[in-house]
GROMACS .gro file of C-alpha atoms in nm:
model
  471
    1MET     CA    1   6.131   1.072 -13.679
    2THR     CA    2   6.224   0.708 -13.691
    3PRO     CA    3   6.019   0.525 -13.955
    4ASP     CA    4   5.790   0.243 -13.835
    5ARG     CA    5   5.944  -0.098 -13.875
    6PRO     CA    6   5.744  -0.414 -13.943
    7ALA     CA    7   5.692  -0.639 -13.636
    8ARG     CA    8   5.959  -0.898 -13.602
    9ARG     CA    9   5.833  -1.249 -13.674
   10PRO     CA   10   5.937  -1.516 -13.426
   11GLY     CA   11   6.207  -1.748 -13.540
   12ILE     CA   12   6.130  -2.101 -13.648
   13GLY     CA   13   6.286  -2.240 -13.332
   14ILE     CA   14   6.045  -2.048 -13.109
   15ALA     CA   15   5.747  -2.149 -13.324
   16LEU     CA   16   5.846  -2.514 -13.313
   17GLY     CA   17   5.889  -2.490 -12.936
   18ARG     CA   18   5.535  -2.358 -12.898
   19VAL     CA   19   5.397  -2.637 -13.115
   20ALA     CA   20   5.589  -2.893 -12.910
   21VAL     CA   21   5.446  -2.755 -12.585
   22ALA     CA   22   5.092  -2.762 -12.727
   23LEU     CA   23   5.136  -3.119 -12.849
   24THR     CA   24   5.283  -3.225 -12.515
   25VAL     CA   25   4.983  -3.079 -12.329
   26ALA     CA   26   4.739  -3.243 -12.572
   27PHE     CA   27   4.901  -3.584 -12.551
   28GLY     CA   28   4.928  -3.552 -12.174
   29ALA     CA   29   4.555  -3.487 -12.153
   30LEU     CA   30   4.485  -3.786 -12.376
   31ALA     CA   31   4.712  -4.007 -12.166
   32ALA     CA   32   4.549  -3.889 -11.844
   33GLY     CA   33   4.204  -3.956 -11.987
   34ALA     CA   34   4.304  -4.300 -12.110
   35GLY     CA   35   4.463  -4.380 -11.775
   36TYR     CA   36   4.154  -4.267 -11.588
   37TRP     CA   37   3.914  -4.482 -11.791
   38GLN     CA   38   4.145  -4.782 -11.837
   39VAL     CA   39   4.298  -4.794 -11.488
   40VAL     CA   40   4.100  -4.593 -11.233
   41ARG     CA   41   3.754  -4.674 -11.372
   42SER     CA   42   3.834  -5.001 -11.550
   43GLY     CA   43   3.706  -5.228 -11.275
   44GLU     CA   44   3.380  -5.039 -11.243
   45LEU     CA   45   3.322  -5.032 -11.620
   46SER     CA   46   3.410  -5.397 -11.679
   47SER     CA   47   3.170  -5.508 -11.406
   48ALA     CA   48   2.880  -5.282 -11.507
   49PRO     CA   49   2.559  -5.476 -11.583
   50ASP     CA   50   2.538  -5.314 -11.929
   51ASP     CA   51   2.895  -5.411 -12.026
   52ALA     CA   52   2.895  -5.623 -12.344
   53ALA     CA   53   3.107  -5.898 -12.188
   54VAL     CA   54   2.880  -5.919 -11.885
   55ILE     CA   55   2.569  -5.942 -12.104
   56ALA     CA   56   2.723  -6.212 -12.324
   57ALA     CA   57   2.837  -6.416 -12.024
   58GLY     CA   58   2.488  -6.396 -11.876
   59ARG     CA   59   2.353  -6.606 -12.163
   60HIS     CA   60   2.600  -6.891 -12.153
   61VAL     CA   61   2.786  -6.905 -11.821
   62VAL     CA   62   2.653  -7.105 -11.529
   63ARG     CA   63   2.614  -6.830 -11.270
   64GLY     CA   64   2.746  -6.862 -10.918
   65GLU     CA   65   2.500  -6.972 -10.654
   66ILE     CA   66   2.355  -6.735 -10.394
   67PHE     CA   67   2.316  -6.834 -10.027
   68ASP     CA   68   2.170  -6.681  -9.714
   69ARG     CA   69   2.389  -6.612  -9.409
   70ASP     CA   70   2.329  -6.964  -9.272
   71GLY     CA   71   2.421  -7.139  -9.597
   72GLU     CA   72   2.072  -7.204  -9.732
   73ARG     CA   73   2.074  -7.192 -10.111
   74LEU     CA   74   1.863  -6.905 -10.247
   75ALA     CA   75   1.946  -6.912 -10.621
   76TRP     CA   76   2.106  -7.169 -10.851
   77SER     CA   77   2.112  -7.267 -11.219
   78LEU     CA   78   1.935  -7.535 -11.423
   79THR     CA   79   1.976  -7.614 -11.793
   80ASP     CA   80   1.711  -7.614 -12.065
   81ALA     CA   81   1.668  -7.857 -12.356
   82ASN     CA   82   1.942  -7.674 -12.548
   83GLY     CA   83   2.188  -7.710 -12.266
   84GLU     CA   84   2.176  -7.340 -12.180
   85PRO     CA   85   2.156  -7.235 -11.814
   86TYR     CA   86   1.868  -7.051 -11.652
   87ARG     CA   87   1.799  -6.943 -11.296
   88LYS     CA   88   1.590  -7.105 -11.022
   89TYR     CA   89   1.499  -6.937 -10.691
   90LEU     CA   90   1.415  -7.081 -10.351
   91SER     CA   91   1.110  -6.865 -10.282
   92ASN     CA   92   0.899  -6.585 -10.428
   93SER     CA   93   0.957  -6.397 -10.103
   94LEU     CA   94   1.309  -6.320 -10.228
   95SER     CA   95   1.197  -6.157 -10.554
   96GLY     CA   96   1.219  -5.801 -10.422
   97VAL     CA   97   1.583  -5.838 -10.317
   98LEU     CA   98   1.741  -6.104 -10.542
   99GLY     CA   99   1.548  -5.986 -10.848
  100TYR     CA  100   1.596  -6.214 -11.148
  101ALA     CA  101   1.844  -6.309 -11.422
  102SER     CA  102   1.668  -6.371 -11.753
  103ARG     CA  103   1.808  -6.430 -12.101
  104ALA     CA  104   1.510  -6.243 -12.244
  105PHE     CA  105   1.472  -5.955 -11.997
  106GLY     CA  106   1.815  -5.901 -11.845
  107SER     CA  107   1.860  -5.885 -11.469
  108ALA     CA  108   1.737  -5.698 -11.163
  109GLY     CA  109   1.809  -5.679 -10.792
  110LEU     CA  110   2.113  -5.851 -10.645
  111GLU     CA  111   2.144  -6.055 -10.966
  112ARG     CA  112   2.204  -5.731 -11.156
  113ALA     CA  113   2.420  -5.562 -10.893
  114TYR     CA  114   2.669  -5.850 -10.896
  115ASP     CA  115   2.618  -5.974 -11.251
  116ALA     CA  116   2.990  -5.956 -11.328
  117GLN     CA  117   3.090  -6.150 -11.016
  118LEU     CA  118   2.820  -6.415 -11.058
  119THR     CA  119   2.922  -6.476 -11.420
  120GLY     CA  120   3.293  -6.467 -11.342
  121ILE     CA  121   3.379  -6.162 -11.553
  122THR     CA  122   3.532  -5.996 -11.248
  123SER     CA  123   3.628  -6.109 -10.900
  124ALA     CA  124   3.578  -5.953 -10.560
  125ASP     CA  125   3.957  -5.977 -10.527
  126PRO     CA  126   4.135  -5.725 -10.758
  127VAL     CA  127   4.451  -5.940 -10.760
  128GLN     CA  128   4.259  -6.230 -10.916
  129ASP     CA  129   4.135  -5.995 -11.190
  130LEU     CA  130   4.497  -5.916 -11.278
  131VAL     CA  131   4.611  -6.279 -11.307
  132LYS     CA  132   4.300  -6.438 -11.459
  133LYS     CA  133   4.428  -6.385 -11.816
  134PHE     CA  134   4.705  -6.634 -11.740
  135ARG     CA  135   4.467  -6.909 -11.628
  136ALA     CA  136   4.347  -7.182 -11.862
  137GLU     CA  137   3.987  -7.095 -11.770
  138PRO     CA  138   3.970  -6.719 -11.704
  139SER     CA  139   3.599  -6.722 -11.617
  140ASP     CA  140   3.546  -6.777 -11.245
  141PRO     CA  141   3.179  -6.744 -11.141
  142GLN     CA  142   3.161  -6.633 -10.779
  143ALA     CA  143   2.925  -6.780 -10.521
  144ILE     CA  144   2.774  -6.512 -10.299
  145GLN     CA  145   2.681  -6.552  -9.935
  146THR     CA  146   2.434  -6.281  -9.842
  147THR     CA  147   2.350  -6.131  -9.505
  148LEU     CA  148   1.986  -6.238  -9.545
  149VAL     CA  149   1.802  -6.487  -9.325
  150ALA     CA  150   1.573  -6.686  -9.555
  151GLN     CA  151   1.329  -6.785  -9.281
  152LEU     CA  152   1.293  -6.426  -9.158
  153GLN     CA  153   1.244  -6.304  -9.516
  154GLU     CA  154   0.967  -6.559  -9.567
  155ALA     CA  155   0.803  -6.465  -9.236
  156ALA     CA  156   0.811  -6.093  -9.321
  157VAL     CA  157   0.641  -6.148  -9.656
  158ARG     CA  158   0.383  -6.375  -9.494
  159ALA     CA  159   0.309  -6.108  -9.229
  160LEU     CA  160   0.254  -5.841  -9.494
  161GLY     CA  161  -0.002  -6.067  -9.660
  162VAL     CA  162  -0.195  -5.908  -9.944
  163ASP     CA  163  -0.096  -5.554  -9.848
  164ARG     CA  164   0.146  -5.353 -10.056
  165GLY     CA  165   0.438  -5.281  -9.829
  166ALA     CA  166   0.792  -5.348  -9.718
  167VAL     CA  167   0.992  -5.477  -9.423
  168VAL     CA  168   1.359  -5.401  -9.355
  169MET     CA  169   1.548  -5.570  -9.074
  170LEU     CA  170   1.916  -5.518  -9.004
  171ASP     CA  171   2.184  -5.558  -8.742
  172PRO     CA  172   2.270  -5.204  -8.620
  173ARG     CA  173   2.617  -5.315  -8.506
  174THR     CA  174   2.735  -5.428  -8.849
  175GLY     CA  175   2.491  -5.296  -9.110
  176ASP     CA  176   2.404  -5.655  -9.213
  177VAL     CA  177   2.063  -5.650  -9.383
  178LEU     CA  178   1.872  -5.952  -9.253
  179VAL     CA  179   1.542  -5.891  -9.434
  180LEU     CA  180   1.462  -5.679  -9.738
  181ALA     CA  181   1.105  -5.770  -9.825
  182SER     CA  182   0.862  -5.605 -10.066
  183THR     CA  183   0.506  -5.704 -10.147
  184PRO     CA  184   0.341  -5.807 -10.364
  185VAL     CA  185   0.605  -6.062 -10.462
  186PHE     CA  186   0.646  -6.227 -10.801
  187ASP     CA  187   0.769  -6.558 -10.940
  188ALA     CA  188   1.130  -6.480 -11.035
  189SER     CA  189   1.187  -6.841 -11.143
  190ALA     CA  190   0.914  -6.803 -11.405
  191VAL     CA  191   1.079  -6.483 -11.533
  192ALA     CA  192   1.410  -6.666 -11.564
  193ASP     CA  193   1.267  -6.979 -11.730
  194PRO     CA  194   1.279  -6.928 -12.110
  195ASP     CA  195   0.957  -7.129 -12.151
  196THR     CA  196   0.749  -6.894 -11.936
  197ALA     CA  197   0.946  -6.566 -11.931
  198SER     CA  198   0.757  -6.367 -12.196
  199GLN     CA  199   0.407  -6.438 -12.070
  200VAL     CA  200   0.492  -6.387 -11.703
  201PHE     CA  201   0.697  -6.071 -11.753
  202GLU     CA  202   0.429  -5.909 -11.968
  203SER     CA  203   0.174  -5.981 -11.695
  204LEU     CA  204   0.400  -5.831 -11.427
  205GLN     CA  205   0.457  -5.514 -11.627
  206GLY     CA  206   0.084  -5.459 -11.659
  207ASP     CA  207   0.001  -5.533 -11.294
  208PRO     CA  208  -0.134  -5.214 -11.125
  209ASP     CA  209   0.012  -5.329 -10.791
  210LYS     CA  210   0.364  -5.298 -10.942
  211PRO     CA  211   0.521  -5.618 -10.808
  212LEU     CA  212   0.844  -5.536 -10.994
  213LEU     CA  213   0.895  -5.228 -10.775
  214PRO     CA  214   1.136  -5.305 -10.487
  215ARG     CA  215   0.946  -5.101 -10.231
  216ALA     CA  216   1.200  -5.145  -9.951
  217THR     CA  217   1.467  -4.953 -10.142
  218GLN     CA  218   1.288  -4.755 -10.413
  219GLY     CA  219   0.939  -4.695 -10.276
  220ARG     CA  220   0.908  -4.340 -10.136
  221TYR     CA  221   0.632  -4.279  -9.883
  222VAL     CA  222   0.507  -4.007  -9.650
  223PRO     CA  223   0.638  -4.124  -9.311
  224GLY     CA  224   0.409  -3.955  -9.058
  225SER     CA  225   0.511  -3.983  -8.694
  226VAL     CA  226   0.799  -4.232  -8.738
  227PHE     CA  227   0.987  -3.941  -8.896
  228LYS     CA  228   0.979  -3.759  -8.560
  229ILE     CA  229   1.300  -3.941  -8.471
  230VAL     CA  230   1.482  -3.739  -8.740
  231PRO     CA  231   1.396  -3.393  -8.594
  232ALA     CA  232   1.466  -3.544  -8.250
  233ILE     CA  233   1.818  -3.626  -8.368
  234ALA     CA  234   1.854  -3.277  -8.518
  235ALA     CA  235   1.709  -3.091  -8.219
  236LEU     CA  236   1.898  -3.276  -7.946
  237GLY     CA  237   2.210  -3.330  -8.153
  238SER     CA  238   2.244  -2.960  -8.238
  239GLY     CA  239   2.160  -2.849  -7.886
  240ALA     CA  240   1.865  -2.639  -8.005
  241VAL     CA  241   1.632  -2.840  -7.780
  242SER     CA  242   1.715  -3.041  -7.468
  243ALA     CA  243   1.544  -3.361  -7.354
  244ASP     CA  244   1.372  -3.177  -7.068
  245ALA     CA  245   1.252  -2.887  -7.286
  246THR     CA  246   0.884  -2.795  -7.269
  247PHE     CA  247   0.685  -2.541  -7.469
  248PRO     CA  248   0.425  -2.329  -7.288
  249GLU     CA  249   0.237  -2.292  -7.617
  250GLN     CA  250   0.174  -2.667  -7.638
  251PRO     CA  251  -0.096  -2.736  -7.374
  252PRO     CA  252  -0.339  -2.459  -7.481
  253ALA     CA  253  -0.281  -2.546  -7.849
  254GLU     CA  254  -0.408  -2.900  -7.792
  255LYS     CA  255  -0.766  -2.773  -7.811
  256ASN     CA  256  -0.762  -2.526  -8.101
  257GLY     CA  257  -0.434  -2.606  -8.272
  258LEU     CA  258  -0.101  -2.425  -8.296
  259LEU     CA  259  -0.114  -2.122  -8.523
  260VAL     CA  260   0.190  -2.103  -8.752
  261SER     CA  261   0.181  -1.821  -9.009
  262GLY     CA  262  -0.195  -1.853  -9.045
  263TYR     CA  263  -0.196  -2.236  -9.054
  264ARG     CA  264  -0.314  -2.443  -8.759
  265VAL     CA  265  -0.115  -2.749  -8.662
  266ARG     CA  266  -0.357  -2.986  -8.493
  267ASP     CA  267  -0.302  -3.278  -8.264
  268GLY     CA  268  -0.519  -3.566  -8.148
  269HIS     CA  269  -0.494  -3.461  -7.784
  270HIS     CA  270  -0.476  -3.756  -7.544
  271ALA     CA  271  -0.694  -3.711  -7.241
  272SER     CA  272  -0.440  -3.887  -7.020
  273THR     CA  273  -0.184  -3.612  -7.075
  274GLY     CA  274  -0.428  -3.346  -6.957
  275SER     CA  275  -0.289  -2.993  -6.978
  276VAL     CA  276   0.069  -3.094  -6.892
  277ALA     CA  277   0.351  -2.931  -7.086
  278LEU     CA  278   0.529  -3.233  -7.230
  279ASP     CA  279   0.904  -3.284  -7.237
  280PHE     CA  280   1.081  -3.477  -7.514
  281ALA     CA  281   1.014  -3.828  -7.384
  282GLY     CA  282   0.653  -3.743  -7.301
  283ALA     CA  283   0.595  -3.587  -7.642
  284THR     CA  284   0.742  -3.894  -7.812
  285GLU     CA  285   0.527  -4.133  -7.611
  286ALA     CA  286   0.214  -3.925  -7.683
  287SER     CA  287   0.331  -3.862  -8.043
  288CYS     CA  288   0.253  -3.493  -7.994
  289ASN     CA  289   0.256  -3.312  -8.329
  290ILE     CA  290   0.246  -2.972  -8.162
  291TRP     CA  291   0.557  -3.034  -7.949
  292TYR     CA  292   0.747  -3.157  -8.253
  293ALA     CA  293   0.630  -2.866  -8.469
  294LEU     CA  294   0.761  -2.623  -8.205
  295ALA     CA  295   1.086  -2.819  -8.172
  296GLY     CA  296   1.129  -2.816  -8.549
  297LEU     CA  297   1.078  -2.439  -8.565
  298ARG     CA  298   1.328  -2.383  -8.284
  299THR     CA  299   1.582  -2.614  -8.451
  300GLY     CA  300   1.544  -2.440  -8.788
  301GLY     CA  301   1.529  -2.563  -9.144
  302ASP     CA  302   1.905  -2.548  -9.203
  303ALA     CA  303   1.984  -2.768  -8.904
  304LEU     CA  304   1.705  -3.015  -8.977
  305ALA     CA  305   1.816  -3.059  -9.339
  306SER     CA  306   2.183  -3.083  -9.237
  307TRP     CA  307   2.127  -3.350  -8.970
  308ALA     CA  308   1.898  -3.542  -9.202
  309GLY     CA  309   2.180  -3.538  -9.456
  310LYS     CA  310   2.407  -3.710  -9.202
  311LEU     CA  311   2.151  -3.990  -9.191
  312GLY     CA  312   2.149  -4.030  -9.568
  313PHE     CA  313   1.866  -3.800  -9.677
  314GLY     CA  314   1.899  -3.606 -10.000
  315GLU     CA  315   2.099  -3.865 -10.198
  316PRO     CA  316   2.069  -4.233 -10.288
  317ILE     CA  317   2.197  -4.451 -10.004
  318PRO     CA  318   2.530  -4.624 -10.080
  319PHE     CA  319   2.407  -4.980 -10.094
  320ASP     CA  320   2.439  -5.299 -10.298
  321LEU     CA  321   2.109  -5.223 -10.474
  322ARG     CA  322   1.987  -4.903 -10.635
  323THR     CA  323   1.801  -4.681 -10.388
  324ALA     CA  324   1.570  -4.384 -10.420
  325ALA     CA  325   1.667  -4.068 -10.230
  326SER     CA  326   1.460  -3.970  -9.927
  327GLN     CA  327   1.388  -3.602  -9.863
  328VAL     CA  328   1.281  -3.376  -9.578
  329THR     CA  329   1.164  -3.110  -9.825
  330GLY     CA  330   1.113  -3.069 -10.196
  331GLY     CA  331   1.373  -2.789 -10.180
  332GLY     CA  332   1.390  -2.458 -10.356
  333GLY     CA  333   1.256  -2.253 -10.065
  334SER     CA  334   1.436  -1.964  -9.899
  335PHE     CA  335   1.325  -2.026  -9.539
  336GLY     CA  336   1.633  -2.234  -9.459
  337GLY     CA  337   1.729  -2.585  -9.561
  338GLY     CA  338   1.521  -2.553  -9.875
  339PHE     CA  339   1.191  -2.517  -9.686
  340ALA     CA  340   0.938  -2.278  -9.836
  341ASP     CA  341   0.823  -2.127  -9.505
  342ALA     CA  342   0.756  -2.191  -9.138
  343VAL     CA  343   0.440  -2.384  -9.221
  344GLU     CA  344   0.628  -2.643  -9.428
  345LEU     CA  345   0.898  -2.677  -9.164
  346ALA     CA  346   0.644  -2.723  -8.883
  347ASN     CA  347   0.458  -2.991  -9.078
  348ALA     CA  348   0.777  -3.167  -9.186
  349ALA     CA  349   0.882  -3.194  -8.820
  350TYR     CA  350   0.610  -3.453  -8.765
  351GLY     CA  351   0.650  -3.630  -9.099
  352GLN     CA  352   0.407  -3.455  -9.332
  353ALA     CA  353   0.448  -3.172  -9.588
  354GLU     CA  354   0.700  -3.262  -9.864
  355THR     CA  355   0.874  -3.531  -9.658
  356VAL     CA  356   0.906  -3.873  -9.825
  357VAL     CA  357   1.125  -4.166  -9.725
  358THR     CA  358   1.216  -4.521  -9.821
  359PRO     CA  359   1.174  -4.802  -9.567
  360LEU     CA  360   1.550  -4.863  -9.585
  361GLN     CA  361   1.613  -4.500  -9.491
  362MET     CA  362   1.393  -4.523  -9.183
  363ALA     CA  363   1.571  -4.846  -9.081
  364LEU     CA  364   1.900  -4.654  -9.095
  365VAL     CA  365   1.759  -4.370  -8.883
  366THR     CA  366   1.655  -4.627  -8.623
  367SER     CA  367   1.989  -4.805  -8.649
  368THR     CA  368   2.174  -4.481  -8.568
  369VAL     CA  369   1.988  -4.448  -8.238
  370ALA     CA  370   2.028  -4.819  -8.159
  371ASN     CA  371   2.404  -4.814  -8.226
  372GLN     CA  372   2.483  -4.523  -7.993
  373GLY     CA  373   2.485  -4.263  -8.268
  374VAL     CA  374   2.705  -4.455  -8.514
  375LEU     CA  375   2.551  -4.536  -8.853
  376MET     CA  376   2.697  -4.845  -9.018
  377ARG     CA  377   2.691  -4.870  -9.395
  378PRO     CA  378   2.414  -5.117  -9.492
  379HIS     CA  379   2.520  -5.416  -9.700
  380LEU     CA  380   2.373  -5.737  -9.840
  381VAL     CA  381   2.681  -5.949  -9.906
  382ARG     CA  382   2.899  -6.128  -9.649
  383SER     CA  383   3.142  -6.296  -9.888
  384PHE     CA  384   3.235  -6.396 -10.243
  385THR     CA  385   3.381  -6.742 -10.309
  386GLY     CA  386   3.564  -6.845 -10.624
  387GLN     CA  387   3.855  -7.063 -10.737
  388ALA     CA  388   4.106  -6.865 -10.531
  389GLY     CA  389   3.907  -6.886 -10.208
  390THR     CA  390   3.672  -6.660 -10.015
  391GLN     CA  391   3.676  -6.281  -9.999
  392ASP     CA  392   3.489  -6.145  -9.696
  393VAL     CA  393   3.301  -5.814  -9.687
  394ASP     CA  394   3.379  -5.635  -9.360
  395PRO     CA  395   3.142  -5.401  -9.173
  396GLU     CA  396   3.207  -5.033  -9.238
  397VAL     CA  397   3.122  -4.719  -9.042
  398TRP     CA  398   2.934  -4.479  -9.268
  399GLN     CA  399   2.864  -4.181  -9.040
  400ARG     CA  400   2.925  -4.087  -8.679
  401VAL     CA  401   2.604  -3.893  -8.630
  402LEU     CA  402   2.535  -3.848  -8.258
  403ARG     CA  403   2.711  -3.851  -7.925
  404PRO     CA  404   2.624  -4.173  -7.738
  405GLU     CA  405   2.449  -3.988  -7.456
  406ILE     CA  406   2.214  -3.812  -7.701
  407ALA     CA  407   2.137  -4.140  -7.876
  408ARG     CA  408   2.057  -4.287  -7.535
  409GLU     CA  409   1.807  -4.009  -7.457
  410ILE     CA  410   1.629  -4.079  -7.784
  411ALA     CA  411   1.632  -4.455  -7.717
  412VAL     CA  412   1.469  -4.398  -7.376
  413ALA     CA  413   1.194  -4.190  -7.538
  414MET     CA  414   1.138  -4.458  -7.804
  415GLN     CA  415   1.114  -4.724  -7.533
  416ARG     CA  416   0.841  -4.519  -7.365
  417ALA     CA  417   0.661  -4.500  -7.699
  418VAL     CA  418   0.633  -4.881  -7.689
  419GLU     CA  419   0.624  -4.970  -7.320
  420GLY     CA  420   0.500  -4.653  -7.148
  421PRO     CA  421   0.145  -4.632  -7.007
  422LEU     CA  422   0.023  -4.433  -7.307
  423GLY     CA  423   0.262  -4.567  -7.570
  424ARG     CA  424   0.166  -4.931  -7.520
  425GLN     CA  425  -0.191  -4.849  -7.626
  426PHE     CA  426  -0.069  -4.781  -7.979
  427THR     CA  427   0.204  -5.045  -8.016
  428THR     CA  428   0.056  -5.366  -7.881
  429GLY     CA  429   0.207  -5.569  -8.164
  430ALA     CA  430   0.558  -5.449  -8.077
  431GLN     CA  431   0.555  -5.570  -7.717
  432VAL     CA  432   0.743  -5.895  -7.659
  433LYS     CA  433   0.734  -6.069  -7.321
  434GLY     CA  434   1.078  -6.075  -7.161
  435LEU     CA  435   1.231  -5.842  -7.422
  436SER     CA  436   1.275  -5.465  -7.394
  437VAL     CA  437   1.167  -5.289  -7.714
  438ALA     CA  438   1.207  -4.929  -7.830
  439GLY     CA  439   1.015  -4.795  -8.128
  440LYS     CA  440   0.779  -4.547  -8.284
  441SER     CA  441   0.455  -4.601  -8.472
  442GLY     CA  442   0.317  -4.364  -8.732
  443THR     CA  443   0.022  -4.298  -8.956
  444ALA     CA  444   0.078  -4.068  -9.253
  445GLU     CA  445  -0.218  -3.876  -9.390
  446LEU     CA  446  -0.212  -3.873  -9.770
  447GLY     CA  447  -0.508  -3.643  -9.837
  448GLY     CA  448  -0.805  -3.724 -10.058
  449THR     CA  449  -0.975  -4.059 -10.010
  450GLY     CA  450  -0.666  -4.281 -10.006
  451GLU     CA  451  -0.586  -4.494  -9.704
  452PRO     CA  452  -0.302  -4.360  -9.483
  453ASN     CA  453   0.045  -4.514  -9.471
  454SER     CA  454   0.095  -4.721  -9.156
  455TRP     CA  455   0.448  -4.743  -9.015
  456PHE     CA  456   0.652  -4.886  -8.732
  457ILE     CA  457   1.022  -4.856  -8.658
  458GLY     CA  458   1.199  -5.012  -8.363
  459PHE     CA  459   1.490  -5.204  -8.214
  460ALA     CA  460   1.557  -5.462  -7.943
  461PRO     CA  461   1.679  -5.533  -7.687
  462VAL     CA  462   1.704  -5.172  -7.574
  463ASP     CA  463   2.022  -5.204  -7.367
  464ASN     CA  464   2.216  -5.402  -7.627
  465PRO     CA  465   2.036  -5.375  -7.962
  466GLU     CA  466   2.084  -5.665  -8.203
  467ILE     CA  467   1.805  -5.602  -8.450
  468VAL     CA  468   1.635  -5.303  -8.609
  469ILE     CA  469   1.309  -5.311  -8.802
  470ALA     CA  470   1.119  -5.072  -9.026
  471ILE     CA  471   0.774  -5.164  -9.161
   0.00000   0.00000   0.00000
């Protein structure tokens, strides 16, 4: 037998080679990480509202002015007795969108979103960021021209009155947000003024009506019947239901309700529709819960959730300001699309169950129909202007959701919901002489003793839409 020999130890050259490879991999990873944070993410990090340089500049730099789309000044800076700048705002109606910039309480709204640009820490033009270190005065506060219309914003807030609510108006062709109103409003100038900031801000924080909540973008509400446009997009867009589809179960269910897995879906039957089996346009004009419940069940939970996702549901909307995510279901169910069962799906199809939305989300749903199935990315800024000139913000397609002919079928149904013989009874405030209007009203039942949410979405003129609204 050959005696066992001890294992041969690798030579020093091999060992050193292995160490060199390990060190090369380690240093490569470090270099990649440093490159990622210092190059790829550097612009984002340096312009973040919580960046130390941005915070420091906010106390001493005269911020850039903010204007509406027509050049009216919305926000500018004054100086206190110590020569330090503080913010002044045109109107309280802008508080929900512009927010505030305060030395004591930081910033909110558009002031926070573009803190770095307004204080000159970064520019809208990346090239200017690269060369600013060579300038005698590297700080270059940017003036911002927004897409807002100050007079419309004021009118929207005035129309809401003492109610808690929101109005979103936008141009469906470009995604320009014309109005982003939330009530109740607050005095942003008083929050910015160092002499009044503490007292006013403490009062706002304790107000049960939550005036600091930007309801248009972060308020989530049960939508009721305005949500029916979402399952309409899913049903017609997927081909599960056609515009001339009727359901034989619908007419007899108007009296006793539609039985779905032991639960009865009920509808306020309109005498004028009699016992007629409604098609899509008829069901939209009559706001028939039973037709939409049946359409939702035929479409299926997976398809409804998927098409809603194309419209922006399920995630925060990519927007200048922070947004809350809208949802068609709370998720976690195994019925399809996260729905728990057929009952939840049927109720969600007419805007109840676990469905909650932001007003901005419903404006985007409406915009998709108005713009022939193309959803433009919403935006609040038209341009940034600094020492090097003006940088424009161009419109951007976000999603191509529907074929134009499907969007047109939905638009026709929405026009009947405003101007049809039955629809006009419920949308008198939406009818404008000499202007064709498409829309959908809704009342969301909240349960208990609370008052229902009242909604309206719409666009005009129908043949060539220029404006969308969600209230």
